[in-house]
Amino acid sequence: MTAVKAIQEQVEKETERFRELQKDVSKNHTTRLQFTQQLSESEMVKKELELLDDEAVVYKLVGPALIRQDIVEAKANVDKRMQFIKTEAERLDNGLKGLESKQLASQKEISALQQKLQKIAQK
């Protein structure tokens, strides 16, 4: 019966690891969604800036104050922000792939351990 107990403990540990991986995947999805929303907002700002002529007055909100900003500088800032968001989204996607592969491996391990328990129980 000690073999059964050892396998059950392994199943419990692997199940806990699987749950942690699920939490990490969920956090990753939430963060990815936030970046997608920010990218969408930045794309809208860029479209609005493209509609303005070069002499237009643009203001940037800095804390509680509106600060005048050159339109070329504003466009450059939006482009930099969009590039940063895209880079972070790619990083999150790569991390998600790694987490999903770990989750799959954990799931296979749990299944294998449960099969061992069934074989022992049948004897």
XYZ file of C-alpha atoms in Angstrom:
123
model
C 0.000 0.000 0.000
C 2.969 2.367 0.340
C 3.341 2.388 -3.466
C -0.267 3.510 -3.760
C 0.268 6.241 -1.208
C 3.423 7.453 -2.961
C 1.639 7.597 -6.307
C -1.312 9.424 -4.757
C 1.072 12.015 -3.317
C 2.663 12.425 -6.753
C -0.786 12.902 -8.282
C -1.607 15.564 -5.694
C 1.683 17.406 -6.311
C 1.240 17.269 -10.071
C -2.370 18.423 -9.768
C -1.250 21.408 -7.693
C 1.404 22.201 -10.308
C -1.276 21.990 -13.009
C -3.506 24.431 -11.096
C -0.623 26.890 -10.747
C 0.012 26.664 -14.472
C -3.685 27.356 -15.106
C -3.454 30.479 -12.943
C -0.376 31.632 -14.869
C -2.127 31.053 -18.203
C -5.122 33.042 -16.968
C -2.887 35.942 -15.844
C -1.132 35.856 -19.212
C -4.460 36.046 -21.066
C -5.614 38.972 -18.927
C -2.387 40.898 -19.510
C -2.499 40.102 -23.232
C -6.052 41.463 -23.400
C -4.936 44.698 -21.728
C -2.125 45.117 -24.272
C -4.569 44.471 -27.110
C -6.862 47.186 -25.776
C -3.968 49.621 -25.402
C -2.828 48.875 -28.950
C -6.319 49.526 -30.259
C -6.474 52.850 -28.399
C -3.054 53.850 -29.715
C -4.102 52.995 -33.276
C -7.142 55.256 -32.895
C -4.938 58.083 -31.581
C -2.570 57.616 -34.513
C -5.464 57.815 -36.992
C -6.694 60.992 -35.319
C -3.218 62.535 -35.441
C -2.932 61.669 -39.143
C -6.100 63.690 -39.809
C -4.528 66.848 -38.363
C -2.433 69.214 -40.428
C 1.150 70.016 -39.436
C 0.156 73.346 -37.864
C -2.430 71.844 -35.497
C -2.032 72.327 -31.758
C -1.794 69.083 -29.774
C -1.862 68.745 -26.008
C -0.634 65.879 -23.878
C -2.082 65.093 -20.468
C 0.744 64.998 -17.910
C -0.669 64.422 -14.452
C -3.427 67.004 -13.942
C -2.049 69.429 -16.566
C -2.351 69.644 -20.342
C 1.054 70.332 -21.905
C 1.414 71.600 -25.464
C 3.224 69.117 -27.664
C 4.609 69.276 -31.182
C 2.510 67.132 -33.539
C 5.581 65.387 -34.973
C 6.691 64.508 -31.449
C 3.190 63.281 -30.600
C 3.149 61.005 -33.657
C 6.598 59.661 -32.785
C 5.507 58.965 -29.197
C 2.428 57.074 -30.376
C 4.553 55.024 -32.797
C 7.034 54.161 -30.020
C 4.198 53.176 -27.713
C 2.642 50.951 -30.378
C 5.987 49.271 -31.031
C 6.469 48.654 -27.309
C 2.969 47.183 -26.986
C 3.528 44.884 -29.977
C 6.838 43.678 -28.537
C 5.266 42.968 -25.158
C 2.338 41.170 -26.795
C 4.772 38.937 -28.699
C 6.659 38.207 -25.478
C 3.405 37.258 -23.771
C 2.412 35.023 -26.692
C 5.738 33.188 -26.491
C 5.345 32.817 -22.727
C 1.835 31.481 -23.226
C 3.077 28.814 -25.616
C 5.613 27.703 -23.012
C 3.003 27.629 -20.262
C 0.597 25.640 -22.418
C 3.269 23.054 -23.221
C 4.103 22.723 -19.510
C 0.403 22.389 -18.772
C 0.055 19.627 -21.370
C 3.072 17.792 -19.940
C 1.616 18.069 -16.452
C -1.716 16.760 -17.667
C -0.008 13.755 -19.297
C 1.920 13.062 -16.093
C -1.285 13.113 -14.033
C -2.920 10.730 -16.492
C 0.053 8.344 -16.378
C 0.061 8.346 -12.572
C -3.681 7.683 -12.471
C -3.214 4.741 -14.828
C -0.528 3.345 -12.504
C -2.962 3.624 -9.615
C -5.629 1.765 -11.574
C -3.193 -1.058 -12.433
C -2.181 -1.392 -8.776
C -5.827 -1.360 -7.684
C -6.678 -4.161 -10.149
C -4.040 -6.493 -8.713
